[in-house]
CSV table of C-alpha atoms in Angstrom, one decimal:
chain,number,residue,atom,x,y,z
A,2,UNK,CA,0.0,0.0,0.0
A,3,UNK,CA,2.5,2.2,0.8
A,4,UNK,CA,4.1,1.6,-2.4
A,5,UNK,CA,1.2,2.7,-4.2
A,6,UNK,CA,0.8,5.8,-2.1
A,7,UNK,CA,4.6,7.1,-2.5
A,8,UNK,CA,3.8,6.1,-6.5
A,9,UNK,CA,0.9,8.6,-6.6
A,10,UNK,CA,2.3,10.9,-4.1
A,11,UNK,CA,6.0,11.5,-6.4
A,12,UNK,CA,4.0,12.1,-9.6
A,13,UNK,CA,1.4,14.7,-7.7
A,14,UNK,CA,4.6,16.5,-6.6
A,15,UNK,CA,6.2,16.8,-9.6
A,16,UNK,CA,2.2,18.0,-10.8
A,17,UNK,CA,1.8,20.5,-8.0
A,18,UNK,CA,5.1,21.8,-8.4
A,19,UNK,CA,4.7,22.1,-12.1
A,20,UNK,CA,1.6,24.1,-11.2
A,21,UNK,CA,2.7,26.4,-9.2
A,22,UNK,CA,5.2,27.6,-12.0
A,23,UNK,CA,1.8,27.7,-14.1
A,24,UNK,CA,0.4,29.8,-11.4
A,25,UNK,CA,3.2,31.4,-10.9
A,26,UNK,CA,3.3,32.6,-14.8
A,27,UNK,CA,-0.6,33.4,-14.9
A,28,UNK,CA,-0.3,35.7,-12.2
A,29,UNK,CA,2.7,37.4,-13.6
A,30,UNK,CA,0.8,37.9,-17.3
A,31,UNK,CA,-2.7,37.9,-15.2
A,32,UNK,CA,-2.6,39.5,-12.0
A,33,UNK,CA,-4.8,39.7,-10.0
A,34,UNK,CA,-7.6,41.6,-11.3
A,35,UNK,CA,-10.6,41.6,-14.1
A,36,UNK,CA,-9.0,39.2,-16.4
A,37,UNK,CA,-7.4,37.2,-13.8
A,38,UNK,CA,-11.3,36.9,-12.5
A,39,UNK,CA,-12.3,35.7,-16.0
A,40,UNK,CA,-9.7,32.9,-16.6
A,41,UNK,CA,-10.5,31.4,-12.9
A,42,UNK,CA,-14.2,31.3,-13.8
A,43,UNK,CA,-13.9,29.6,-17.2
A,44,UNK,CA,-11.2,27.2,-16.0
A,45,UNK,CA,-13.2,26.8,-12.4
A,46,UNK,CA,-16.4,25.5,-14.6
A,47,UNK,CA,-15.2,22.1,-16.7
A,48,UNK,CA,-13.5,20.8,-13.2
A,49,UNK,CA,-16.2,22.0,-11.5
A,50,UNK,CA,-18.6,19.3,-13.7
A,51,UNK,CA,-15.2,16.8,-13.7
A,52,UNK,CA,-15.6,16.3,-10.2
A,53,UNK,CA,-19.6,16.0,-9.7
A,54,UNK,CA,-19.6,13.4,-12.9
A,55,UNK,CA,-16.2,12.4,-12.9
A,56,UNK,CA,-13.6,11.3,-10.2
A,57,UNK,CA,-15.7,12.2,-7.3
A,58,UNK,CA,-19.1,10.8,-7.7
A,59,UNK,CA,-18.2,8.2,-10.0
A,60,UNK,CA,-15.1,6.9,-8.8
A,61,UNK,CA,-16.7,6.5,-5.2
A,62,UNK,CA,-19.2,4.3,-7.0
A,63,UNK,CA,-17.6,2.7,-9.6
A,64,UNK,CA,-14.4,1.4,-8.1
A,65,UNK,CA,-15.7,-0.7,-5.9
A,66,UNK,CA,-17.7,-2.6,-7.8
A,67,UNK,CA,-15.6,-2.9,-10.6
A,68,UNK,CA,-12.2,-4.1,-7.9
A,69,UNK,CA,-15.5,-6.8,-6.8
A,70,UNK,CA,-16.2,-8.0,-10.4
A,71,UNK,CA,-12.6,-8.2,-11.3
A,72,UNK,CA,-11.7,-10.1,-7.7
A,73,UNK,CA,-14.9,-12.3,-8.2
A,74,UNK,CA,-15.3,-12.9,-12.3
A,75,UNK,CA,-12.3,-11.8,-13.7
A,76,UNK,CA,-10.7,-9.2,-16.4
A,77,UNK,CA,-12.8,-10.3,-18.9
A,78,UNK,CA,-16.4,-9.8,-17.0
A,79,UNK,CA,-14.4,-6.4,-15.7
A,80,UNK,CA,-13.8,-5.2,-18.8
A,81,UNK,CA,-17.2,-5.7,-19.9
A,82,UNK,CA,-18.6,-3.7,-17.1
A,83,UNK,CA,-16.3,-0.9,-17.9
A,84,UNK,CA,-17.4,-0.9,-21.5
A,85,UNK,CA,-20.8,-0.1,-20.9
A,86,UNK,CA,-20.1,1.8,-18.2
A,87,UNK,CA,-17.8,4.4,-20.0
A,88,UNK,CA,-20.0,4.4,-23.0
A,89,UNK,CA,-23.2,5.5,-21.2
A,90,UNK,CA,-20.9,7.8,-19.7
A,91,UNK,CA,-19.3,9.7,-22.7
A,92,UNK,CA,-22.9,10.0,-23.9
A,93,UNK,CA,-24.2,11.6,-20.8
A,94,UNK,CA,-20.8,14.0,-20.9
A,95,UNK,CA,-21.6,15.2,-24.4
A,96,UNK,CA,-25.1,15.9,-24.0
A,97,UNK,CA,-23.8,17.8,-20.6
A,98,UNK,CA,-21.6,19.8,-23.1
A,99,UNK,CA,-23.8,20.7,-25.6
A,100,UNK,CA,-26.3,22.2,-22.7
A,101,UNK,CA,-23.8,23.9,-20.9
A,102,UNK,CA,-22.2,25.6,-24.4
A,103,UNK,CA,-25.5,26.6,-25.2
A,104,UNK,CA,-26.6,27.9,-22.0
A,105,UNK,CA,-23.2,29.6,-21.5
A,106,UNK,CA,-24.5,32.7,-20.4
A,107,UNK,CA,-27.0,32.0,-17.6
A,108,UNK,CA,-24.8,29.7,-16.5
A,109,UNK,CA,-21.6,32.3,-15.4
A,110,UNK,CA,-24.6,35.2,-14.6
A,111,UNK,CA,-25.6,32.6,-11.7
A,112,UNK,CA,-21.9,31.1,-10.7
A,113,UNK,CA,-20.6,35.1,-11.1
A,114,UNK,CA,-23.4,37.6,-10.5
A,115,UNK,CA,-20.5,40.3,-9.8
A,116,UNK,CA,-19.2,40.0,-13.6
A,117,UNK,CA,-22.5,41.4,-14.5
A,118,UNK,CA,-21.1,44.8,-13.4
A,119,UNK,CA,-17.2,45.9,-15.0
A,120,UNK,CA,-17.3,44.2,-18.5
A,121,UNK,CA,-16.3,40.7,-17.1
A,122,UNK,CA,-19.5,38.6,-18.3
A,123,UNK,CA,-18.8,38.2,-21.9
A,124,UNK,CA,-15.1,37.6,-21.7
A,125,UNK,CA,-16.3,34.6,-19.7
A,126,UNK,CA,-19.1,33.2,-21.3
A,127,UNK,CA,-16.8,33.2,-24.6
A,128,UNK,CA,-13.5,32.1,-22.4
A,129,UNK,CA,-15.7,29.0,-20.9
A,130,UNK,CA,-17.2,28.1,-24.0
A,131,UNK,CA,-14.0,27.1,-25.1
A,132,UNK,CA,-12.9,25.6,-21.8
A,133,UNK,CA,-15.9,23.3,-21.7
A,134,UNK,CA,-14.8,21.0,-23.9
A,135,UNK,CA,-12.6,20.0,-21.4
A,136,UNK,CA,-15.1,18.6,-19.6
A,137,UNK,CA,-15.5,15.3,-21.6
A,138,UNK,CA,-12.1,14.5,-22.0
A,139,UNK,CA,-11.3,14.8,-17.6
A,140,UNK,CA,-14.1,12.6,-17.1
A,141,UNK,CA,-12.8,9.9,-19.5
A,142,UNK,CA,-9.9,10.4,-17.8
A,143,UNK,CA,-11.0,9.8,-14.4
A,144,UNK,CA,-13.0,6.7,-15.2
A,145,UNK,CA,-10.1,4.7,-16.9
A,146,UNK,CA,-8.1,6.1,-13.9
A,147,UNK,CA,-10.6,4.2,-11.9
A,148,UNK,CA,-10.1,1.0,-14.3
A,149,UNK,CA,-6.7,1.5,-13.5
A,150,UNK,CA,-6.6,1.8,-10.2
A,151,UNK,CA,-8.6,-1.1,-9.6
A,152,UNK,CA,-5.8,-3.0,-11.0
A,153,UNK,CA,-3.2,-1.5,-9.0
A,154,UNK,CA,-2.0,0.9,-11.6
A,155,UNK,CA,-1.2,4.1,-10.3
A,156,UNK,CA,1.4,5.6,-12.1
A,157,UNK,CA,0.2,6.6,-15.4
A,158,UNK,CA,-3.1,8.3,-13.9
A,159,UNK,CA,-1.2,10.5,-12.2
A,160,UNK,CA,1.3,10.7,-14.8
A,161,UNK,CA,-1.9,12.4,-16.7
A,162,UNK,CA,-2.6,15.3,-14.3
A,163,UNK,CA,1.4,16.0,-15.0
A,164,UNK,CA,0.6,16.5,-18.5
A,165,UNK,CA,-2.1,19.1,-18.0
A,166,UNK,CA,0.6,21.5,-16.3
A,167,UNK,CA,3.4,20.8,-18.8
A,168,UNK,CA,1.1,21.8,-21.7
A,169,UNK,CA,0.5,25.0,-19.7
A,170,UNK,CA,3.9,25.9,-19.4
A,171,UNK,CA,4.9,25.5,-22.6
A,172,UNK,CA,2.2,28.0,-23.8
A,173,UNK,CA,2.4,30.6,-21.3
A,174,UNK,CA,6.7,30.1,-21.5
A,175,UNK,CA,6.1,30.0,-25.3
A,176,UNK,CA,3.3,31.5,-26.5
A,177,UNK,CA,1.7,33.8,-24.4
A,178,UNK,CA,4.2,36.5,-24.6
A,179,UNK,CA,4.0,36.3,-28.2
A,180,UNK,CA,0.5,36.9,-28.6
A,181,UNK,CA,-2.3,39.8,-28.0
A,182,UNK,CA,-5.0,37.4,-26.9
A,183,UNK,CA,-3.4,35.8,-23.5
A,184,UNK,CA,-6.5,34.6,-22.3
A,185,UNK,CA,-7.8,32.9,-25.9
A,186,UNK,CA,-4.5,30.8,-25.9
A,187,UNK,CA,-4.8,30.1,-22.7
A,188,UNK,CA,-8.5,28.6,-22.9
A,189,UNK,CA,-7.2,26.0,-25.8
A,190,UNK,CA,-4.5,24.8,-23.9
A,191,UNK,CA,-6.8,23.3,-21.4
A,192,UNK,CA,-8.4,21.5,-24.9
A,193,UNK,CA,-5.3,20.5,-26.1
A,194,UNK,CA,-3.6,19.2,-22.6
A,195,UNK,CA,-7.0,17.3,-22.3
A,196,UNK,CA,-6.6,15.4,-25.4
A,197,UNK,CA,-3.0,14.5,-24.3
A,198,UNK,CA,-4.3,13.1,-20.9
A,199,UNK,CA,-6.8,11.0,-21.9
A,200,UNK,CA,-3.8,9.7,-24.8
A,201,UNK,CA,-1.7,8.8,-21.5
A,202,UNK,CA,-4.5,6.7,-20.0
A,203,UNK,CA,-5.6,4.8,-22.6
A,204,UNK,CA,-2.1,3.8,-24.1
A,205,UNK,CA,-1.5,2.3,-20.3
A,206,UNK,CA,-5.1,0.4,-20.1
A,207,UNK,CA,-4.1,-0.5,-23.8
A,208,UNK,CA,-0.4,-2.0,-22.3
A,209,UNK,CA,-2.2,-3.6,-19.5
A,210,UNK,CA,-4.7,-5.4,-21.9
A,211,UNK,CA,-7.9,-3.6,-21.2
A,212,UNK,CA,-9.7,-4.0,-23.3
A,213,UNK,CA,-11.8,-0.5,-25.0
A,214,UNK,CA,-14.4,-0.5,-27.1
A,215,UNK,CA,-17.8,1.5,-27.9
A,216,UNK,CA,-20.6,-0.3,-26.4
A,217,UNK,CA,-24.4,0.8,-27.4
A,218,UNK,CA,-25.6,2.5,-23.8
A,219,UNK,CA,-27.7,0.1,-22.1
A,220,UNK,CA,-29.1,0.8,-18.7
A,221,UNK,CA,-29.1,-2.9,-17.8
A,222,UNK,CA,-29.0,-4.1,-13.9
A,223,UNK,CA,-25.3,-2.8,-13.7
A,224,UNK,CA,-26.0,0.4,-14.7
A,225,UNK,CA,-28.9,0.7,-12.5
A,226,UNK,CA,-26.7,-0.8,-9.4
A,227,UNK,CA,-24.0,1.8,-10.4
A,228,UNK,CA,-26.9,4.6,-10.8
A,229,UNK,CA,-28.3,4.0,-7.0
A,230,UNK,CA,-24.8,4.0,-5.9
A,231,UNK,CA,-23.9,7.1,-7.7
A,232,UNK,CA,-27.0,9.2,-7.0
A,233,UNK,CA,-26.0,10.0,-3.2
A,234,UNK,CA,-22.3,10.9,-4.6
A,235,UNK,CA,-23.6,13.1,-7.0
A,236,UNK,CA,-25.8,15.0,-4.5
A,237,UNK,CA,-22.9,15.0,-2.1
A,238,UNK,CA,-20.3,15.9,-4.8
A,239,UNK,CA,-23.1,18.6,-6.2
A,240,UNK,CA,-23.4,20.2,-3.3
A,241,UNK,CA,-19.6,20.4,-2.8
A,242,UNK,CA,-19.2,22.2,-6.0
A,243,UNK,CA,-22.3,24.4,-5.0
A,244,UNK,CA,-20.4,25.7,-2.0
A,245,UNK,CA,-17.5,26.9,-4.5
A,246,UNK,CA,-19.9,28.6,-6.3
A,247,UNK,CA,-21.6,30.0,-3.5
A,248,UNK,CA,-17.6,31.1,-2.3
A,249,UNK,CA,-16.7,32.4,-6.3
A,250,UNK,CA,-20.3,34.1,-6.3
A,251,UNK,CA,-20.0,36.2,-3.2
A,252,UNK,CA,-16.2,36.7,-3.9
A,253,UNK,CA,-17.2,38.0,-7.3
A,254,UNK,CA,-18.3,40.9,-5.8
A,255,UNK,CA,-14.8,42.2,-5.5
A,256,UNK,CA,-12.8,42.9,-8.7
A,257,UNK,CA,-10.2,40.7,-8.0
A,258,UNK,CA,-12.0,38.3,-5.1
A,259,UNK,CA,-12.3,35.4,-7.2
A,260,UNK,CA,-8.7,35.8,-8.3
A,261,UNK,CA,-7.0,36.1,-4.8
A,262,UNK,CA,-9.2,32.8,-3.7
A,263,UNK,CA,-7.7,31.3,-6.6
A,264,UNK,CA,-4.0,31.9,-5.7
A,265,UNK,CA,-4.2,31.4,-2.2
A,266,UNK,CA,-6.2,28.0,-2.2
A,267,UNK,CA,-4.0,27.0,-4.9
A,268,UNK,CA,-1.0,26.8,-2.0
A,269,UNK,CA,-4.1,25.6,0.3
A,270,UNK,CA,-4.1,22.7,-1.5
A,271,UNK,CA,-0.6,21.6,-2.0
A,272,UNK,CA,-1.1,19.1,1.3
A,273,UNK,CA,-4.1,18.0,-0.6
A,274,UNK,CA,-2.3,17.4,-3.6
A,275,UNK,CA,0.8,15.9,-2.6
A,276,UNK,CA,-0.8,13.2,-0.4
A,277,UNK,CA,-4.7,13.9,0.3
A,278,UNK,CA,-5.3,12.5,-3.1
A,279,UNK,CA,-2.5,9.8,-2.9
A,280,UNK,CA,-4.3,8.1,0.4
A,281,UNK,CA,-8.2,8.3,-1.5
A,282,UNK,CA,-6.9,6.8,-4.6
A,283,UNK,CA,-5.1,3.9,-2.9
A,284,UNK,CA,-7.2,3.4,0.1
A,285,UNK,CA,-10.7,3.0,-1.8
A,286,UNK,CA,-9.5,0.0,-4.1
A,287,UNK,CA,-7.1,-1.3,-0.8
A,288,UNK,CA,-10.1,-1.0,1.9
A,289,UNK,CA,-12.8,-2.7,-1.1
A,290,UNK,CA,-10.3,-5.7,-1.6
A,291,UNK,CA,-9.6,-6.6,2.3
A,292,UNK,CA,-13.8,-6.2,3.0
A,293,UNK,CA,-14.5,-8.6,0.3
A,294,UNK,CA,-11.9,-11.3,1.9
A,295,UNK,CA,-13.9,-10.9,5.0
A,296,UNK,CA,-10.7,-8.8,6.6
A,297,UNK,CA,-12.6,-6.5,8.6
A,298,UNK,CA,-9.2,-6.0,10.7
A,299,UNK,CA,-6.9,-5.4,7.8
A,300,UNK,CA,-9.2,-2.4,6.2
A,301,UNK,CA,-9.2,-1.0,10.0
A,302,UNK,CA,-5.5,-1.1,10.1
A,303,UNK,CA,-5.4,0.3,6.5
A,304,UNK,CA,-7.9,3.2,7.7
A,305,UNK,CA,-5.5,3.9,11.0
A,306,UNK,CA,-2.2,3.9,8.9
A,307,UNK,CA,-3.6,6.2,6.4
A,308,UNK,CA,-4.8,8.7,9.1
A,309,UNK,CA,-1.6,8.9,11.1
A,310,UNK,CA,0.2,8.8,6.8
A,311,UNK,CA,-2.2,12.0,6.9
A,312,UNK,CA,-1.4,13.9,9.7
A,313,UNK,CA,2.1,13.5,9.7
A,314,UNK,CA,2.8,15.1,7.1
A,315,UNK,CA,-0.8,17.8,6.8
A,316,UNK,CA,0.3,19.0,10.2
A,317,UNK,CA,3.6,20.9,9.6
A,318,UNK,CA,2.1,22.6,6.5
A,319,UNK,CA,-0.9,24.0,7.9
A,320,UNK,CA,1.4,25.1,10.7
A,321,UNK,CA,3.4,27.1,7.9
A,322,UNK,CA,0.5,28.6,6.1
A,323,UNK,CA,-0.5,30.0,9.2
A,324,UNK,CA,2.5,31.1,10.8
A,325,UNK,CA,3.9,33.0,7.7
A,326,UNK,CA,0.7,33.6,5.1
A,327,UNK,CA,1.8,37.0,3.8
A,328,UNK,CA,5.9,36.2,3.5
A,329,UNK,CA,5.0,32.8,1.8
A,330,UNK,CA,2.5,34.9,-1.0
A,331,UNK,CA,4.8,38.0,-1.8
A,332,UNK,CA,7.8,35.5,-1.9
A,333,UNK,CA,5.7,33.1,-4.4
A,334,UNK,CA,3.9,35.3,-6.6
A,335,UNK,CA,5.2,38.8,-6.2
A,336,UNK,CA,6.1,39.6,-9.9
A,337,UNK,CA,4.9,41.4,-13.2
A,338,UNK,CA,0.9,42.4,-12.9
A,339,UNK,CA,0.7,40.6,-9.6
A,340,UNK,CA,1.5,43.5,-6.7
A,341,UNK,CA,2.5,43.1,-3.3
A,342,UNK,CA,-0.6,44.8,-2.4
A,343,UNK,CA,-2.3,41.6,-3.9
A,344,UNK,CA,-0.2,39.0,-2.1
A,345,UNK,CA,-0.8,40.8,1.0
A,346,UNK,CA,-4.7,40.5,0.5
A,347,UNK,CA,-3.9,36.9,-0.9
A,348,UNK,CA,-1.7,36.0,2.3
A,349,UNK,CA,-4.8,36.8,4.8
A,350,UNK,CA,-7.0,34.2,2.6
A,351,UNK,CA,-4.5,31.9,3.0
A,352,UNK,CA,-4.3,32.0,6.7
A,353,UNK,CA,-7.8,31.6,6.4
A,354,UNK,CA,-8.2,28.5,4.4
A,355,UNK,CA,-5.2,26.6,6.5
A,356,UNK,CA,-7.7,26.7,9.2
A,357,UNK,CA,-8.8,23.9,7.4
A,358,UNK,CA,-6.5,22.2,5.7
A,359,UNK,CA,-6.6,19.0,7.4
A,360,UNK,CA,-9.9,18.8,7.3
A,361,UNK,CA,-9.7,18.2,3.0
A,362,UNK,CA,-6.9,15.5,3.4
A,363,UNK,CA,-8.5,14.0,6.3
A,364,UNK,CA,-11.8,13.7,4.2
A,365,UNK,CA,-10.1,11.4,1.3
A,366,UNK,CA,-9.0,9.3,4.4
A,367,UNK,CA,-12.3,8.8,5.7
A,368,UNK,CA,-14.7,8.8,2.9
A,369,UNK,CA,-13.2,5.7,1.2
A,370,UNK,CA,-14.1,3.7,4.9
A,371,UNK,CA,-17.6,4.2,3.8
A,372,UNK,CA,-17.1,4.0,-0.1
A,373,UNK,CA,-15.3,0.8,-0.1
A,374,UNK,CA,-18.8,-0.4,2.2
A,375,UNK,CA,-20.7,0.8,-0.8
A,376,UNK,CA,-22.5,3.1,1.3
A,377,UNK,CA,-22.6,6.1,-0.5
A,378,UNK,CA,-25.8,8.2,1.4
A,379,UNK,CA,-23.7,8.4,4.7
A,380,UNK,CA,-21.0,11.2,3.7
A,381,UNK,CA,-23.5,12.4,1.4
A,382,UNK,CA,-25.9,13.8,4.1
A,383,UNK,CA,-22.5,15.1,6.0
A,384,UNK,CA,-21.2,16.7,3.1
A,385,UNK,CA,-25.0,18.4,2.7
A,386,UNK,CA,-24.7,19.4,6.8
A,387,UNK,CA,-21.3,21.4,5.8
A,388,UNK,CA,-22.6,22.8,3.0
A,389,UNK,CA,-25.4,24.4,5.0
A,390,UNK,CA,-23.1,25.8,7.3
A,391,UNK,CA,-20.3,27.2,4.6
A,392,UNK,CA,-23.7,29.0,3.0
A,393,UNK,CA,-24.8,30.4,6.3
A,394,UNK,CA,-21.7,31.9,6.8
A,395,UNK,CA,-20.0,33.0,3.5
A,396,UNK,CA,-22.0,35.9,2.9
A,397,UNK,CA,-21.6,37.7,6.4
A,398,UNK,CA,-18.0,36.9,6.6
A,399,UNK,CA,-17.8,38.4,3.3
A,400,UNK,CA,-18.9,41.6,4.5
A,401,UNK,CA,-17.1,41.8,7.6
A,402,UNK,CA,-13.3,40.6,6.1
A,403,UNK,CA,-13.8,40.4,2.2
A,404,UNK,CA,-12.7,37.3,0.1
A,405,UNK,CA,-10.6,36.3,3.6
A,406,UNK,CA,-14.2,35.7,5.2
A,407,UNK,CA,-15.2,33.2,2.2
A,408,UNK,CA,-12.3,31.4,3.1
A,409,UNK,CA,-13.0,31.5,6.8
A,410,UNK,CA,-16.2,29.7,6.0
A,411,UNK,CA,-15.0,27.3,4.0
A,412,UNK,CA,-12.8,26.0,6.8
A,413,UNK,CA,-15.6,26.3,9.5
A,414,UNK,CA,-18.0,23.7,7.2
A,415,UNK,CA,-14.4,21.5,6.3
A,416,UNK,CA,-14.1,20.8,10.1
A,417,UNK,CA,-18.0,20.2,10.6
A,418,UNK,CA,-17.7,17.6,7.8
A,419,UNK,CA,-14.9,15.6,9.4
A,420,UNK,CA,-16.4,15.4,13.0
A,421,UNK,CA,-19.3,14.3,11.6
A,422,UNK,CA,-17.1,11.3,9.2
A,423,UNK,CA,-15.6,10.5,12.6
A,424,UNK,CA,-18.0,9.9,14.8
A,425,UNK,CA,-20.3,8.0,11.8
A,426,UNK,CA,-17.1,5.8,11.9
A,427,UNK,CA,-16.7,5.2,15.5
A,428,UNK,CA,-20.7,4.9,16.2
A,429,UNK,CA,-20.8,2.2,13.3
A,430,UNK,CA,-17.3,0.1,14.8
A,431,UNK,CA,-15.1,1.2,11.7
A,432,UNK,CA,-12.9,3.3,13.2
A,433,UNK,CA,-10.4,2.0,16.4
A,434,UNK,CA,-7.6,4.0,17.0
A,435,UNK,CA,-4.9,2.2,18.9
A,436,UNK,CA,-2.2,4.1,20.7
């Protein structure tokens, strides 16, 4: 397990640190203002979709079932599954395309009412109608991850998300001071870094003999099991991405909010990034295997070593981000259109948001405990209890400290939804912690 985890963890490095340097760039061409505001939006709204449909709801669901037909039937019944399953799926994704590009406009009035005022609305609807398309190829991506995964293939999907920054650094190291139209070029290399991700992943199923083909959509019992399974994580996973948007729509009030959130969770998440991900993506597959042996023990003890895995290492950087915000964002991002004034703002948001940040890598350690039990309701209805709470807040804290108070009640509802994933644990006898 710990193989696995150190797999995923070295390639998400090399991925986070490759995006900072994208992040880095952006705000250096960007800054922190109007168009800085546009490009988060528009690149904000196809991984906003990616993880309702694709590695969030989906993954939770389909993993497991998938790890229990290959265990139980073999590759060949697996593959099957995963045929029909990513067919119906790449249907569903380009009908979700078509109705988002059409409805473009509505869509970033309601996620941004603020860009109705200053000229940022159409910049956006046109940016994100190009950025949409990314949409369909993520969510590809994510479900052969999960294929992958299942068979204890971790490097290549995370080899995929190192793709996606390499292709932005080439264009904003290569292109984007060449060109009048940053924001344009920067819109189709999210299209073309897409294409090249879901290339990496299916070349590795196609080495590991998985077999891919077009199936005609069927919703057969399968797809019905996977659709009861899926419909809690994608009202838990919905209403995830609905606090964002609630944060993005009361930070869009500010020219420049949505921006400085941006930056600042972007150094949020590194802890998230580097091993948050690592433990969900290894324990989910790792926990489903051991449960369907009948080792009720062994997932425990996979559970326990993942949390202390967690803490060990989330502990020391939340203690950083909130000993020396403001030094850590003028020292980072300080350069070109981005001003010290703006990593000042940006450092207070940060603080803010490391008030949580064990809270989002505890939450891929505890989630899988109930995934790999294909009980999907449980941290649905937790998730839903946070989300009630970040919406309560975000608005007041909004007024009283700006886009620092959005974060503030981001990390408010983070730590609500872990209590509440802890004690469902104990009270149910999944969780012992040993000394």
């Amino acid at each position: 397990m710990f193989r696995s985890i150190f797999t995923v963890s070295g390639f998400t490095l090399v991925s986070r640190l490759l995006g900072f340097a994208r992040d880095v760039l952006i705000a250096k061409y960007l800054g922190a203002g109007a168009t800085a505001d546009v490009w988060v939006a528009a690149f904000r709204l196809p991984n906003l979709f990616r993880r309702i449909f694709g590695e969030g709801a989906f993954n939770a669901a389909f993993v497991p079932i998938y790890s229990g037909r290959l265990e139980e039937k073999g590759k060949e019944a697996a593959d099957d599954l995963a045929q029909r399953t990513i067919s119906l799926m790449f249907v569903i994704l380009m009908i979700t395309f078509v109705l988002a590009f059409i409805f473009m406009d509505p869509l970033i009035r309601l996620m941004s009412p603020g860009f109705v005022e200053g000229g940022r609305l159409g910049p956006a609807v046109s940016a994100s109608r190009i950025t949409i398309g990314y949409l369909v190829f993520i969510c590809l991506v994510a479900a052969l991850s999960g294929v992958l995964n299942s068979r204890r293939v971790f490097g290549a999907p995370a080899f995929a998300y190192v793709v996606l920054n390499l292709v932005f650094i080439i264009t904003l190291v290569g292109v984007i001071p060449q060109t009048d139209e940053p924001l344009t070029v920067l819109c189709w290399s999210v299209i073309v870094s897409g294409f090249l991700q879901l290339l990496v992943v299916v070349l590795a199923c196609i080495r590991r003999g998985v077999k891919l083909r077009f199936r005609k959509p069927v919703i057969d019992d399968d797809m019905k099991k996977l659709g009861r399974l899926m419909a809690p994580g994608l009202v838990s996973a919905g209403v995830q991405q609905f606090n964002l948007i609630v944060g993005q729509a009361v930070a869009s009030l500010q020219v420049g909010g949505v921006a400085l959130i941006f930056y600042a969770d972007r150094i949020n998440q590194l802890p998230l990034g580097l091993l948050g991900i690592a433990l969900g993506t290894v324990l989910l597959p790792e926990m489903t295997r051991k449960l369907r042996g009948g080792d009720e023990k062994g997932a425990q003890v996979t559970l326990t070593q993942g949390m202390e895995l967690a803490l060990l290492f989330v502990l020391p950087a939340t203690a950083a981000m909130l000993v020396i915000p403001v030094p850590i964002m003028h020292a980072l991002f300080v350069d070109g259109e981005f001003t010290a004034a703006a990593a000042s703002e940006a450092g207070r948001v940060l603080a803010a948001f490391a008030l949580g940040t064990p809270t989002y890598v505890l939450a891929k350690v505890l989630q899988p405990a109930y995934f790999a039990r294909e009980d999907t309701k449980t941290p649905m209805r937790f998730t839903i209890a946070s989300a009630v709470v970040n919406m309560v807040l975000a608005y007041p804290a909004f007024l009283w400290l700006g886009p620092t108070g959005c974060a503030l009640a981001t990390s408010v509802a983070g730590w609500v939804n872990i209590l509440l994933l802890w004690f469902g644990l104990r009270q149910a006898g999944f969780l012992k912690v040993t000394a």
